[in-house]
Every structure is written in C-alpha cells, then in structure tokens.
Short mmCIF file of C-alpha atoms and ligand atoms in Angstrom, two decimals:
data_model
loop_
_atom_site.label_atom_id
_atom_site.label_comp_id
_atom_site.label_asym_id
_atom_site.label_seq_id
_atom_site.Cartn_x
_atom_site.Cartn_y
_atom_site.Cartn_z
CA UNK A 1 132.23 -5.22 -5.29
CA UNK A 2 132.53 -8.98 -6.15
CA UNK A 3 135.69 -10.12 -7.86
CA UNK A 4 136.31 -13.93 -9.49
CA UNK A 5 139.54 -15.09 -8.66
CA UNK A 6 140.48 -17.94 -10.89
CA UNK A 7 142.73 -20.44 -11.17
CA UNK A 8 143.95 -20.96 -15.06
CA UNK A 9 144.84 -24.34 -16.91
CA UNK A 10 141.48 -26.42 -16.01
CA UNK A 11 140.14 -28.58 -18.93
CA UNK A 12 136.48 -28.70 -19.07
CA UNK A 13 133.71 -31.37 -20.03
CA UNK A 14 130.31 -31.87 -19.33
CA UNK A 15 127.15 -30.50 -20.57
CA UNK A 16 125.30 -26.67 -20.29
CA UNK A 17 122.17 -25.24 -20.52
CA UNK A 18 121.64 -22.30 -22.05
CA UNK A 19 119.35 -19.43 -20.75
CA UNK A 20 116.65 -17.16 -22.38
CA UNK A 21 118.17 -14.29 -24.02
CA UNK A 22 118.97 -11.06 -22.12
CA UNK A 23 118.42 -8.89 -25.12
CA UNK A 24 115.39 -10.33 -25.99
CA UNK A 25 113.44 -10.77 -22.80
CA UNK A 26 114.06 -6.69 -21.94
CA UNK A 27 112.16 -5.38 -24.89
CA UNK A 28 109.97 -8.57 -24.18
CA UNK A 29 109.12 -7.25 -21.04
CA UNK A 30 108.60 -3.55 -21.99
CA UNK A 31 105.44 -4.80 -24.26
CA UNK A 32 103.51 -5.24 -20.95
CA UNK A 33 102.97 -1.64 -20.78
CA UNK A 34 100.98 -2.05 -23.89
CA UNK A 35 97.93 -3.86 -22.92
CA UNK A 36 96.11 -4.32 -19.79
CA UNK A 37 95.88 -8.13 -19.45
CA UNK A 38 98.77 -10.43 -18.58
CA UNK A 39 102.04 -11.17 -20.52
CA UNK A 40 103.79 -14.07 -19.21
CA UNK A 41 107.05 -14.78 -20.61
CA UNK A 42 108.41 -18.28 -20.11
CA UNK A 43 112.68 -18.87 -20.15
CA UNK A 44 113.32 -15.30 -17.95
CA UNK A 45 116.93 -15.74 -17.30
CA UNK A 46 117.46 -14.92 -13.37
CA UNK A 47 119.95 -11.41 -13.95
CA UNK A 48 121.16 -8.11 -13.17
CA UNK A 49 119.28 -6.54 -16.00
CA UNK A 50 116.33 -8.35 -15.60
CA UNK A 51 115.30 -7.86 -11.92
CA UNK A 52 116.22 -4.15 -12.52
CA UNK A 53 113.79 -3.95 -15.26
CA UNK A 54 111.74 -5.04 -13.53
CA UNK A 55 111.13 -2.93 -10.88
CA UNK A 56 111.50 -0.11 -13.00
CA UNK A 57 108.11 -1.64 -14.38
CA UNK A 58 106.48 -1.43 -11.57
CA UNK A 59 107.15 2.00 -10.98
CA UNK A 60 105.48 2.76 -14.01
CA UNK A 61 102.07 0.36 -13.08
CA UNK A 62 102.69 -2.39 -13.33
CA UNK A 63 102.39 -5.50 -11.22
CA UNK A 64 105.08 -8.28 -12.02
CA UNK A 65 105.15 -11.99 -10.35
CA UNK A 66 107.34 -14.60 -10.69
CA UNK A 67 107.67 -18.11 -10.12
CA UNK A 68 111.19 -19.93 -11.52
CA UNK A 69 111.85 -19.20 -14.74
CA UNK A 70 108.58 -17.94 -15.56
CA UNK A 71 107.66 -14.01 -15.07
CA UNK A 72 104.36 -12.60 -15.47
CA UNK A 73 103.81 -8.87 -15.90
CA UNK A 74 100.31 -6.67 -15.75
CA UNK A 75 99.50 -3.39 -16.07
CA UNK A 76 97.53 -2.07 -13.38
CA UNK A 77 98.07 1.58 -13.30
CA UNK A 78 98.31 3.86 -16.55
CA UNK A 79 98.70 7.19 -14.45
CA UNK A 80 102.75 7.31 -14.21
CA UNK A 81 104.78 8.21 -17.35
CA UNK A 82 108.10 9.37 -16.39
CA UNK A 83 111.12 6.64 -16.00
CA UNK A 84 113.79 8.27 -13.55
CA UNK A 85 116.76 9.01 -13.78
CA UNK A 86 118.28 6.79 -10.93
CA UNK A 87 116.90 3.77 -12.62
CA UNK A 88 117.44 3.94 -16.58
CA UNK A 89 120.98 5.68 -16.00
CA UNK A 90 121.34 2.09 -14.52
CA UNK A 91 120.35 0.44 -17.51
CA UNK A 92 120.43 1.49 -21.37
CA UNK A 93 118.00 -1.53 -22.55
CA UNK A 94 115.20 0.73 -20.31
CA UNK A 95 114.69 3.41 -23.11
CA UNK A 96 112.76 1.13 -24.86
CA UNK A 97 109.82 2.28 -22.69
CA UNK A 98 109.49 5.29 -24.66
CA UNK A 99 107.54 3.72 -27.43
CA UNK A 100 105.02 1.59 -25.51
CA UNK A 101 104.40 4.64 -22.93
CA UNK A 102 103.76 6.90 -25.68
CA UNK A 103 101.69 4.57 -27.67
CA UNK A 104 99.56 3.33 -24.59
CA UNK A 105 99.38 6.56 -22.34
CA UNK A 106 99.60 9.41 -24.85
CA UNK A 107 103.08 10.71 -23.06
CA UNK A 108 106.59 9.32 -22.14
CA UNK A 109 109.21 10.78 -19.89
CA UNK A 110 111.96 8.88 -20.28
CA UNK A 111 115.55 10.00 -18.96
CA UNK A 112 118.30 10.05 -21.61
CA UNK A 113 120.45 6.71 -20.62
CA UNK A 114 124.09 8.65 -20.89
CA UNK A 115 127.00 7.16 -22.69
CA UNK A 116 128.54 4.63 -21.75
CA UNK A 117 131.84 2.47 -21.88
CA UNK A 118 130.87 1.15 -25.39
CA UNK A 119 130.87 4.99 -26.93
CA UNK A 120 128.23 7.95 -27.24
CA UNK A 121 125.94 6.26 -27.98
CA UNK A 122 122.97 8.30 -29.48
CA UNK A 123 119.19 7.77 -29.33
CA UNK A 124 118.19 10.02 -32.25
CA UNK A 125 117.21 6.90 -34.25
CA UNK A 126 114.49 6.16 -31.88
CA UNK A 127 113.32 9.83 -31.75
CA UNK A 128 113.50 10.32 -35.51
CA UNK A 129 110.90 7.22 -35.42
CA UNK A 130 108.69 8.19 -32.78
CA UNK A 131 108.24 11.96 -34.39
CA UNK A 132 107.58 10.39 -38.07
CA UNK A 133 104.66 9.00 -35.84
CA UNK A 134 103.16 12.55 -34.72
CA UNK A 135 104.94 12.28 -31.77
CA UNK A 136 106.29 15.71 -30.26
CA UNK A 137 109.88 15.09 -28.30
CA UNK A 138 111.60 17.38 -26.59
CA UNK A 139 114.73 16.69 -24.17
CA UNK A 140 115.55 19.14 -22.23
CA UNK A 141 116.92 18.75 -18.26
CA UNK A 142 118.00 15.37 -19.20
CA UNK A 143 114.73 13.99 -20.08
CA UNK A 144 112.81 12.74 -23.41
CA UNK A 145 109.44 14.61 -23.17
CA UNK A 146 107.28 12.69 -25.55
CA UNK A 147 103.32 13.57 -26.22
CA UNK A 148 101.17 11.42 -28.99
CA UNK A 149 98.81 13.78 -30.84
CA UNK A 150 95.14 14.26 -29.18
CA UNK A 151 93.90 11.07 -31.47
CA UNK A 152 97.24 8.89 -30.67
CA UNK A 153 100.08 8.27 -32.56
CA UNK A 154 99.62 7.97 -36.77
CA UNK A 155 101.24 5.34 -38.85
CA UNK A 156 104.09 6.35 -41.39
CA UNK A 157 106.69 5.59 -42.99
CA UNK A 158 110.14 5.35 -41.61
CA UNK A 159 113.81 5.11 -42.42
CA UNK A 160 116.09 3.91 -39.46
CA UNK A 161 118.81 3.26 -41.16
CA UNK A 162 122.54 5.12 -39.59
CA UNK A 163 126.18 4.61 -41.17
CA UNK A 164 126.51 1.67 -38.32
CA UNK A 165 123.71 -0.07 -39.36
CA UNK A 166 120.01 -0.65 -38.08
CA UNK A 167 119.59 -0.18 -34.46
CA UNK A 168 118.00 -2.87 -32.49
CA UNK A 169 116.90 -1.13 -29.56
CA UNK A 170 115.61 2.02 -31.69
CA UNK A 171 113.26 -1.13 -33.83
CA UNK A 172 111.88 -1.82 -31.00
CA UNK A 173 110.56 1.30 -29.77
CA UNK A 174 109.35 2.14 -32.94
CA UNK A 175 108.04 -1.15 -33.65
CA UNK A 176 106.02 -1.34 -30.20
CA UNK A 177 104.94 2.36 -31.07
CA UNK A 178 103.71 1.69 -34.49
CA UNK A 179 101.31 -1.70 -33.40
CA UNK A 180 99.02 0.83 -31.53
CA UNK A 181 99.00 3.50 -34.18
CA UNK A 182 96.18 4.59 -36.28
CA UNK A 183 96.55 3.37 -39.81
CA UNK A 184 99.84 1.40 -41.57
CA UNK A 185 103.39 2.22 -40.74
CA UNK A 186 106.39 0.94 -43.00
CA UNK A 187 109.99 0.87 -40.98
CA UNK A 188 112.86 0.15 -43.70
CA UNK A 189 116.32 -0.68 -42.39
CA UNK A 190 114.66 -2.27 -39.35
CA UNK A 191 117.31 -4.05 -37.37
CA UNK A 192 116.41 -8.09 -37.83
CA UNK A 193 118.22 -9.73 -34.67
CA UNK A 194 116.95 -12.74 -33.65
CA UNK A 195 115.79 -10.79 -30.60
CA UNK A 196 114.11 -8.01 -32.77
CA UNK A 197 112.21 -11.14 -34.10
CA UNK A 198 111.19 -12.59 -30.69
CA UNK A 199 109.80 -9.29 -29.86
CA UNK A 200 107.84 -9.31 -32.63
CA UNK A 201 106.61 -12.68 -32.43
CA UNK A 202 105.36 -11.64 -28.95
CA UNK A 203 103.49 -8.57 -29.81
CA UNK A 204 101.67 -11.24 -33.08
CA UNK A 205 101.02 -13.05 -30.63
CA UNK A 206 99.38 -10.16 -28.48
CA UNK A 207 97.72 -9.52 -31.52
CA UNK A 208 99.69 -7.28 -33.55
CA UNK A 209 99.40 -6.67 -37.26
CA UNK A 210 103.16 -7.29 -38.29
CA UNK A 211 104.20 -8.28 -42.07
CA UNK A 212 107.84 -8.84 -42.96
CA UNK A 213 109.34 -10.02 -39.14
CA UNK A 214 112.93 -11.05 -39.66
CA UNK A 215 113.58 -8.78 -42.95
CA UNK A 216 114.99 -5.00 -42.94
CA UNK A 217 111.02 -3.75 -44.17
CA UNK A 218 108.64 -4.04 -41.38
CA UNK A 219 105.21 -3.19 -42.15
CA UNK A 220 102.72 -2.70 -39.52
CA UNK A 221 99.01 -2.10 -39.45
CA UNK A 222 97.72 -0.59 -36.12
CA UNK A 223 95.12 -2.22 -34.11
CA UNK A 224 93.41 -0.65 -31.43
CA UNK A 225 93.95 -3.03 -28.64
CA UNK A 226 96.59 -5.80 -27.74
CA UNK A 227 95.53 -8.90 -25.12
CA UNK A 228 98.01 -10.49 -23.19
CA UNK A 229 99.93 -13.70 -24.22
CA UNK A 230 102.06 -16.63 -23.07
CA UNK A 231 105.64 -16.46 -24.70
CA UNK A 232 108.54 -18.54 -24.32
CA UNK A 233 111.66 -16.50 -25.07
CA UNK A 234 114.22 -17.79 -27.41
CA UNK A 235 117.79 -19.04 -26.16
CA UNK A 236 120.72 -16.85 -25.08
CA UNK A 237 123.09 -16.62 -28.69
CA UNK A 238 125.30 -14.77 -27.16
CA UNK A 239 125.77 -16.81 -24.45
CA UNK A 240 125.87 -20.28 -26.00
CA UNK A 241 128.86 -18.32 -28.16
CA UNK A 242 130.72 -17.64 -24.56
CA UNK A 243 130.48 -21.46 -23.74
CA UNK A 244 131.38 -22.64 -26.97
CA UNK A 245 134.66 -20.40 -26.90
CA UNK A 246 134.71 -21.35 -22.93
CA UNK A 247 135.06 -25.62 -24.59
CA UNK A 248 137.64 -24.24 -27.23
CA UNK A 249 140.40 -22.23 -25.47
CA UNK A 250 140.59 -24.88 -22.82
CA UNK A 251 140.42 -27.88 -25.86
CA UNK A 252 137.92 -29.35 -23.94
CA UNK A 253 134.78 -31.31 -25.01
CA UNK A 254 131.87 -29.96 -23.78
CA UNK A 255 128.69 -30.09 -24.77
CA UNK A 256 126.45 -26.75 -24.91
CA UNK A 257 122.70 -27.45 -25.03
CA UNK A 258 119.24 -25.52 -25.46
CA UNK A 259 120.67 -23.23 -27.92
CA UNK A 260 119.75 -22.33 -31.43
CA UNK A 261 122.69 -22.53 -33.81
CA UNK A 262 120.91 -21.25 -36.62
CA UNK A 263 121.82 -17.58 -34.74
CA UNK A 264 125.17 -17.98 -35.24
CA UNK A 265 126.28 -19.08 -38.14
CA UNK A 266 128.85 -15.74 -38.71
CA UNK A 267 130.58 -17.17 -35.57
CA UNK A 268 130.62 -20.76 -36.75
CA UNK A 269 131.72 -19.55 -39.83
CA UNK A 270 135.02 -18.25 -38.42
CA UNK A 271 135.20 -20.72 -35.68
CA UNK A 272 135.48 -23.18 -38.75
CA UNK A 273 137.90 -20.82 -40.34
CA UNK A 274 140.16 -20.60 -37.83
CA UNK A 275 140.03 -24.61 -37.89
CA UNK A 276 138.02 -25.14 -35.08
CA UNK A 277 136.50 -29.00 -34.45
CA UNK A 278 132.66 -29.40 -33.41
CA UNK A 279 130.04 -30.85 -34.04
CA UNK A 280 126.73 -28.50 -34.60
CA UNK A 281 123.54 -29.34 -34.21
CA UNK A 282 120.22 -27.11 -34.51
CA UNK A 283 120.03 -26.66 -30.81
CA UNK A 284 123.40 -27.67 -29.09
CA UNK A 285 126.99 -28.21 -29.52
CA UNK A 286 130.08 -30.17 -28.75
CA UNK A 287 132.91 -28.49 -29.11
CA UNK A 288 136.37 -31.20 -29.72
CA UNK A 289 139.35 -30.25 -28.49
CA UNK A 290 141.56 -28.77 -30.69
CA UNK A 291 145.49 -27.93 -31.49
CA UNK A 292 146.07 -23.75 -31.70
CA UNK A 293 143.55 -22.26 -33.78
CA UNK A 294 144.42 -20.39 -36.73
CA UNK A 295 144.56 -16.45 -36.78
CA UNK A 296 141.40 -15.07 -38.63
CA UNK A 297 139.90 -11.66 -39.75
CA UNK A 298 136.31 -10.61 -38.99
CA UNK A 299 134.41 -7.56 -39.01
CA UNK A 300 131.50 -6.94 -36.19
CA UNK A 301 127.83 -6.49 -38.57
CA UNK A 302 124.68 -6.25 -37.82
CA UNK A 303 122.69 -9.47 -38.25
CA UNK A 304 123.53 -11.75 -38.94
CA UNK A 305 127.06 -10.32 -39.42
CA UNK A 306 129.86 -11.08 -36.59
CA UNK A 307 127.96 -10.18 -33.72
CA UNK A 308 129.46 -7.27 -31.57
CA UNK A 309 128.43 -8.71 -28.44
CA UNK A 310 131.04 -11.72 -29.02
CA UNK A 311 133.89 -9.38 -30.24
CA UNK A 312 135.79 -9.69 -26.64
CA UNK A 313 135.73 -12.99 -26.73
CA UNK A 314 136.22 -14.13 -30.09
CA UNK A 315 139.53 -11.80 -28.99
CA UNK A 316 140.35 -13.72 -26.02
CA UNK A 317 140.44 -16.79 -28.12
CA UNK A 318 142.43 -15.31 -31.04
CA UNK A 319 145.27 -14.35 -28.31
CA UNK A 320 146.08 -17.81 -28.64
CA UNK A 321 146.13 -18.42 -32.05
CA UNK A 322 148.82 -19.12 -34.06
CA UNK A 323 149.25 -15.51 -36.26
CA UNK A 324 147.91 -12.18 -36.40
CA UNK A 325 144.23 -11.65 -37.02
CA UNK A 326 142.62 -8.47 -37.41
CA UNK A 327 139.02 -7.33 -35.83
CA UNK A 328 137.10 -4.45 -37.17
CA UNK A 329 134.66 -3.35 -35.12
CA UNK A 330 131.68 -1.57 -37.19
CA UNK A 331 129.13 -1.14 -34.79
CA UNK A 332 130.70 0.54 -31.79
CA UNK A 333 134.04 1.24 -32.96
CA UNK A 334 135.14 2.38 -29.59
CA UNK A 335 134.53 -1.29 -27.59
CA UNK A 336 137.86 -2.15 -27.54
CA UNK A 337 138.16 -1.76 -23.23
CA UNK A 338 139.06 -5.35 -22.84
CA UNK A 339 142.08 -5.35 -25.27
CA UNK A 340 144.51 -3.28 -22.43
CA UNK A 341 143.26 -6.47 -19.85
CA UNK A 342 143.43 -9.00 -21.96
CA UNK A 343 147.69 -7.37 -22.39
CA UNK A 344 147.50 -7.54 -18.69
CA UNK A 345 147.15 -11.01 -19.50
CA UNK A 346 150.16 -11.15 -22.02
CA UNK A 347 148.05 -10.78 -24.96
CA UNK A 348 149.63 -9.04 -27.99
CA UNK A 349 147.22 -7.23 -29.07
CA UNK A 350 147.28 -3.61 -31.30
CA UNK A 351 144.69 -1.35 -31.60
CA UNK A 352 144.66 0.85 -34.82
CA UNK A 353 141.19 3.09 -35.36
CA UNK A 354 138.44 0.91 -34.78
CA UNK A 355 140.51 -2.31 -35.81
CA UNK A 356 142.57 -4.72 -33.26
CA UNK A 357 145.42 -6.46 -34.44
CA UNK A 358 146.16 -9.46 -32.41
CA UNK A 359 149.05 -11.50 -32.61
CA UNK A 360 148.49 -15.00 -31.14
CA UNK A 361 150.84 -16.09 -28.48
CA UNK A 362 151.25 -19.54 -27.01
CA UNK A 363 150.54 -18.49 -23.40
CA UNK A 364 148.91 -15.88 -21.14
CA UNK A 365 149.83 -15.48 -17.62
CA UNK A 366 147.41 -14.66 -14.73
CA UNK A 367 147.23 -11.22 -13.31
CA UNK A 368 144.69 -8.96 -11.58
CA UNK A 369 142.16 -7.01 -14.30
CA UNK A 370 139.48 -4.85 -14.38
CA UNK A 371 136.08 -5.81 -16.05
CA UNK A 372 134.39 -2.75 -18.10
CA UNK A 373 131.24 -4.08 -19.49
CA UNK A 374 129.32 -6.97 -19.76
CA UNK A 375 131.44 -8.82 -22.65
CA UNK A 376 134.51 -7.72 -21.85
CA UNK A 377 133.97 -9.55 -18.51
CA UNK A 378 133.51 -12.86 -20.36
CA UNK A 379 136.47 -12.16 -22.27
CA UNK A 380 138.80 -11.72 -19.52
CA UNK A 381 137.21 -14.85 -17.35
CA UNK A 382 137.44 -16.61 -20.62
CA UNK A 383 141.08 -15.71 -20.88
CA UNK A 384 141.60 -16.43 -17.10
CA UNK A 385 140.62 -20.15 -17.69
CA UNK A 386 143.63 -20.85 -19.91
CA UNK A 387 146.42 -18.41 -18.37
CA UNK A 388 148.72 -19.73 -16.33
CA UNK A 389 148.71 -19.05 -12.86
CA UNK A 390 145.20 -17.34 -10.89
CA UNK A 391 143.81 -14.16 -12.47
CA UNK A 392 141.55 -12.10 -10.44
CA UNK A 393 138.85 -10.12 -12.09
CA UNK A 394 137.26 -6.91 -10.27
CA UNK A 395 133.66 -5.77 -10.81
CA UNK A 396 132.16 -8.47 -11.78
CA UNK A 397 129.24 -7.16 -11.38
CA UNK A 398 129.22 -6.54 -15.19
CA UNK A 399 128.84 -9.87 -16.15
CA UNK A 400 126.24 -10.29 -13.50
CA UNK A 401 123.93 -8.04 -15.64
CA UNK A 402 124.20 -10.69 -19.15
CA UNK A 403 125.35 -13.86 -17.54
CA UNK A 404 123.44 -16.10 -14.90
CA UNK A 405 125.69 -17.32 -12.12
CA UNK A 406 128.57 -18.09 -14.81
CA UNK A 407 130.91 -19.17 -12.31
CA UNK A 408 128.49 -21.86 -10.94
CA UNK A 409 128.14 -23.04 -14.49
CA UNK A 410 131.53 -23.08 -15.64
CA UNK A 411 132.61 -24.49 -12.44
CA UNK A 412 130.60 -27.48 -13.22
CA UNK A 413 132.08 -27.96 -16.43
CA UNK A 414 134.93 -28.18 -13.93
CA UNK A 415 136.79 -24.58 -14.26
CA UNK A 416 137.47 -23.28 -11.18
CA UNK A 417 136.35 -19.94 -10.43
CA UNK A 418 136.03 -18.29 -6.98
CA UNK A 419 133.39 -15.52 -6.10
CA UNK A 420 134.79 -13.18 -3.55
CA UNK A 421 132.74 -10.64 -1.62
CA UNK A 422 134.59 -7.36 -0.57
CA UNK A 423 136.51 -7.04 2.66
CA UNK A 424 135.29 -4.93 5.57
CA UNK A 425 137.84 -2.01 4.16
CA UNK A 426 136.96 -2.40 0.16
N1 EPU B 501 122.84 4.31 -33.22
C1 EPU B 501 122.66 5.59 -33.63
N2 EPU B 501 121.49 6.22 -33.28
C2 EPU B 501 120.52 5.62 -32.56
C3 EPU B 501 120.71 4.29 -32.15
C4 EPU B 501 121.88 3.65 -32.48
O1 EPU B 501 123.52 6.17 -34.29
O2 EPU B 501 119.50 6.25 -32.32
C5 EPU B 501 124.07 3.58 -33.56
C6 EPU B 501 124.86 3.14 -32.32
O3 EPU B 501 125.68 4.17 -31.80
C7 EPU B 501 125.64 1.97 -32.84
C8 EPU B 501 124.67 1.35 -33.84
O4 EPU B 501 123.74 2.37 -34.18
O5 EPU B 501 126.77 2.42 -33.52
C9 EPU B 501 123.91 0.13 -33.33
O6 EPU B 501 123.38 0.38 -32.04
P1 EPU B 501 122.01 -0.26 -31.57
O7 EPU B 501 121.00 0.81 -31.43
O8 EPU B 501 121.66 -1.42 -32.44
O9 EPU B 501 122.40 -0.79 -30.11
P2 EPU B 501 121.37 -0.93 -28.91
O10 EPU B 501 120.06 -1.25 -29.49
O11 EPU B 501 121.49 0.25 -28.02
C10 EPU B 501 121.57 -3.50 -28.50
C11 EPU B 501 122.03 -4.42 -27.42
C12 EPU B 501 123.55 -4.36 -27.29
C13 EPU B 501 124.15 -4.75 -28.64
C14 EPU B 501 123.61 -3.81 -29.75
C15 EPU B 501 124.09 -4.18 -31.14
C16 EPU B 501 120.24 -4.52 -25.77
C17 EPU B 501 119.77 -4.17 -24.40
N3 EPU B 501 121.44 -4.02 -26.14
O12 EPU B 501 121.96 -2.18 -28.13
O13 EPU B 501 123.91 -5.34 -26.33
O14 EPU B 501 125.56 -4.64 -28.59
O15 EPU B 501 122.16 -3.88 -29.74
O16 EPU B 501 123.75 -5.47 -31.47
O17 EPU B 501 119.58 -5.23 -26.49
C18 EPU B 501 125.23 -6.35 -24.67
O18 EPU B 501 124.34 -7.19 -24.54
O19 EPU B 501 126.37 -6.47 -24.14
C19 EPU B 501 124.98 -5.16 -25.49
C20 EPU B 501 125.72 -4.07 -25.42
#
C-alpha cells in the first residue's frame, strides 16, 4: 500500500484547479442506467471511486468511454440486475443503483454496502422510499431484493427525514426512482446538497419532471422515458475547502480556482470567525497568510450546515489555534478516527460523545500515522504540511478514492510530499 512521506514547514503559493465533485459525479453516473441513449458527463474527476464505478456499470450493461475529463456512459444491456458483493462492499456511493435498476428493469439486487469506519451506517431510508413506491424489498443473504409492481413503480408521497438529518445518498435513489414512476411523487425532507442538486439538474435535463430542486420538498411527476444528455458536473466543495485550509495552516497565499464559493459559506463563515484573511470570490479564492487562528465552535449539519466531509480538517487546522474549540459532529457522530493521528501528531485534542474538544497548540511534530477514510487522510496530510519534522502517512489509498493526485497538486503549490510504493516485504 502507498504511503506519503512528507516533509513539514513548506509555505505554499501558486494557483489550483479544482476538480468535478466526487459526490456528485457517482449518483451522476448511476442515471445512465435509466435511459438507453448516451449521458456524457463533462468535469469527471480521474479517481478511485470513479473508475470503480465505473466498471461496476458495465457489469450491469452498460458501455462507458472516456476521453480526458469527459466520460460517456450507455446502456446497452438491460438483462443483469444484481450488483455483487465484491464490488459495492468496495464502495458505499454504489447503492445508489438500487433506484435506477428498479425503476428501469423492474428488479434490483443490490448487496448491502456494510458499515464502515464512519459508523453503521443504515440504508433503511432508501428502502422506506423505494417501498412507498410499490416496490417489494427483501434482504436476506446479504442482498437488497427489490421487484417494481407488474405496471412499474407508482408515485407517492414520502418522508425521508431521520434524527441526523436528510440523507443524500437515500434522495437520490428515491429521486432517480420516482422520475420513471407512474403518476406524481412528493419526497419531504429531501437532502438539498449541492450534489443532490446537480443530480437533479442532470436527470431535467434528461427530461425529468422535477419541481422544487434545491429545497427539502421535491415533487416529481413521472415520465415514461428519459433521453440522454450532455452535463458538466459542478466543482469539488469539498475539495476547494481542503486547499483553502491547505493555504491557511501553512499562512501561505495561494490562490484556489474553478470552485463555487457559494457551497460553502458555513465554512467561510467560521474560517472568518476564527479570523481567517481571504479574499472570496464566486468561483476562487486567495487565501492571505495569517497569524494563529482563533479557536471556534461548529457543529457538522446537513446543507448547508458545517459540512461533515470537512470536519477532519477544519480539526487539523484548529490544532493550531490559539484556545479550545469544540466540534459536534451531528451527522456521523462516530467520525472522529483522525483525532488519535492527528495526537500522534501532538494535537490536544478530547473526545467527549460525539463532540471533540481541541485545544490549539503552537506546534505539531512529525510522526508515522495511519489514514482511516477519505477525510481523515486530508486531515493528517494537511497536518503533516505544518509539523515539524517528516510525517509519513500509510494507506493512502483513502484519499486516492476523493482526491486526484493531491500530492502532485500540493507539491506544485510547493509542499513537498513523497509517494512511496511498498517494499518487496510490505
Ligand atoms: N441515515 C439513516 N438511514 C439511511 C440513510 C442515512 O439513518 O437510510 C443516516 C446516516 O447514518 C447519517 C445520516 O443519515 O447519520 C446522513 O447520511 P447520508 O445518507 O446523507 O450519507 P450518504 O448519503 O451515505 C453521502 C456522502 C458522504 C457524506 C454524507 C453526508 C457520497 C458517496 N457520500 O453519504 O461522503 O459524508 O453524504 O453529507 O455522496 C465522503 O465523501 O467522504 C463521504 C463520506
């Protein structure tokens, strides 16, 4: 497995592009199984996840093409309904062929993803939708059985609400269920992420019937067909936020470009707090370098709350900060992996429940960590930037899944950051 060994204290400048969104292109990419003709999708970032989904695709029919950024997807073969284990156990984002299977082909085996480092993680959201649609589920030897009524699935209406909030994925699949369904669904606490939105921008634009895109009430009236369509998927907000705390920590100027600020105005908002300089723009920013931030509280929310996905990170900056701040984490409570590394590190950092208290040092050392997920990987590469000394971080493939080539990137901003493939006896 790949590890980044990196060597701390670097200040930054320069200028970095952001890629297409992760989260958005998945589900993106998943609407290809509901029409026949060809979806290309413009701004694919070149990942992990991506290239996985991919092929997982074409298992189930479909052919898929690309050519730089640009990916183009067509279904070719409706036989197949069943998504394998070996390949969504990979990959959580690859339930969200449920809905399209079931809407397109009448029946959807899907295995159940498993838990995974962020907590249980339950699906029952995007069951409880799929049923309100006349869908009959059953899971039994570790796979979602699915089967539309004979006439195909029936619009309804649909709460998808939990105590942590809307779920994004679970929107999706109901959303990309409901555009194919006889008659008018309604889907109230509908999760409105920006990449909730892009999806169903994509499926309008595939000809969809969809009122209320970017509120909590989605109302859809079924149409019998969708055509293919030519989308451009929107920038990366999670990983403009990883730059932008990447130009901070090291009080560097850099400029981060093809982004879209207006997604992240919960983090600017206690960037600013903590008395953070830049200037922001609708589509890039430069950060300023700064003296030690202030401590802050924030609590992770759906949209446009505090995003989760920039919890680690907004941590890894708040080590240095001068105070204690306080992080509740309301959407997976457990995602707190990267706090014992970021220690490692000689971060003070407390964890109570599903709240961190961090109190803001003046220094972290380098030391060997472990990456758990995708974010916490950023976190602790983030955090290796500024400590003293060379950190190495193991299993990186993590933030191979969310981030393209980061260490190319950041090393032209001028970090320095060294990919190192496993010895003959790893
Ligand atoms: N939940 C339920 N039941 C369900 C579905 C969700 O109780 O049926 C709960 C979850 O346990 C959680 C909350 O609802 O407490 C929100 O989870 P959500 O369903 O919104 O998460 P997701 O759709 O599985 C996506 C992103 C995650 C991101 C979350 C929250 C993708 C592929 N994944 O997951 O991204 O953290 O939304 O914004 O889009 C990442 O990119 O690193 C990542 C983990």
């Amino acid at each position: 497995m790949d590890r980044f060994v990196i060597e701390g204290g670097r200040r930054l400048s320069g200028t970095v592009d952001v890629r297409g969104s992760k989260n958005a292109v998945l589900p993106i990419m998943a609407a290809a199984l509901l029409t026949r003709e060809p979806l290309v999708i413009e701004g694919v970032p070149d990942l992990r996840d991506v290239r996985f989904y991919a092929k997982l695709l074409q298992v189930l029919g479909c052919e898929v093409s690309s050519e730089g950024s640009t990916m183009r997807f067509q279904t070719c073969n409706e036989e197949e309904h069943t998504a394998p284990y070996d390949l969504v156990s990979k990959m959580r984002g690859t339930v969200t062929t449920l809905g399209p299977l079931l809407a397109r082909r009448g029946r959807a085996r899907v295995s159940l993803p498993g838990g995974c480092v962020l907590g249980v993680r339950p699906i029952d959201l995007h069951l409880k939708g799929l049923r309100a649609l006349g869908a009959k589920i059953k899971v039994e030897h570790g796979y979602i059985d699915a089967v539309a009524p004979p006439g195909g699935l029936v619009g309804a209406e649909i709460f998808l609400g939990s105590s942590f909030g809307p779920t994004v994925l679970g929107t999706a699949n109901v959303l990309m269920a409901a555009v194919l369904a006889r008659g008018k669904t309604v889907i109230e606490c509908a999760a409105c992420e920006p990449e909730v939105v892009d999806l169903a921008r994509c499926l309008v634009e595939m000809g969809a019937q969809i009122e209320g895109i970017g509120s909590h009430r989605l109302v859809i009236h079924g149409v019998p067909e969708l055509t293919g369509a030519h989308h451009r998927v929107i920038p990366d907000r999670i990983e403009a936020a990883t730059f932008i705390v990447a130009g901070l920590m090291t009080r560097s100027e850099i400029t981060v470009r093809n982004m879209r600020s207006d997604h992240l105005t919960a983090f600017f908002d206690k960037l600013l707090e903590a008395g953070a300089e830049m200037d922001i723009a609708p589509t890039r920013v430069i950060t300023k370098p700064t003296e030690r931030l202030n401590s802050v509280e924030f609590t992770t929310l759906a949209y446009p709350g505090f995003p989760t996905d920039l919890q680690a990170q907004m941590m890894a900056l708040l080590t240095l900060s001068k105070g204690v701040s306080v992080i509740t984490e309301r959407i997976f409570p457990d995602r707190f992996m990267h706090a014992s590394e970021l220690m490692r590190l000689g971060a003070n950092i407390r964890r109570e429940g599903p709240m961190a208290i961090v109190e803001g040092s003046e220094r972290l050392s380098g030391a060997p960590v472990m990456a758990s997920d995708l974010r916490a990987s950023a976190a602790l590469v983030l955090a290796g930037m500024v400590a003293e000394g060379e950190t190495e971080v193991q299993r990186v493939y993590h933030i191979d899944r969310g981030y393209e080539r980061i260490e190319e990137r950041l090393n032209a901003l001028g970090a320095s950051i060294r990919r190192v493939n496993p010895g003959p006896h790893e």
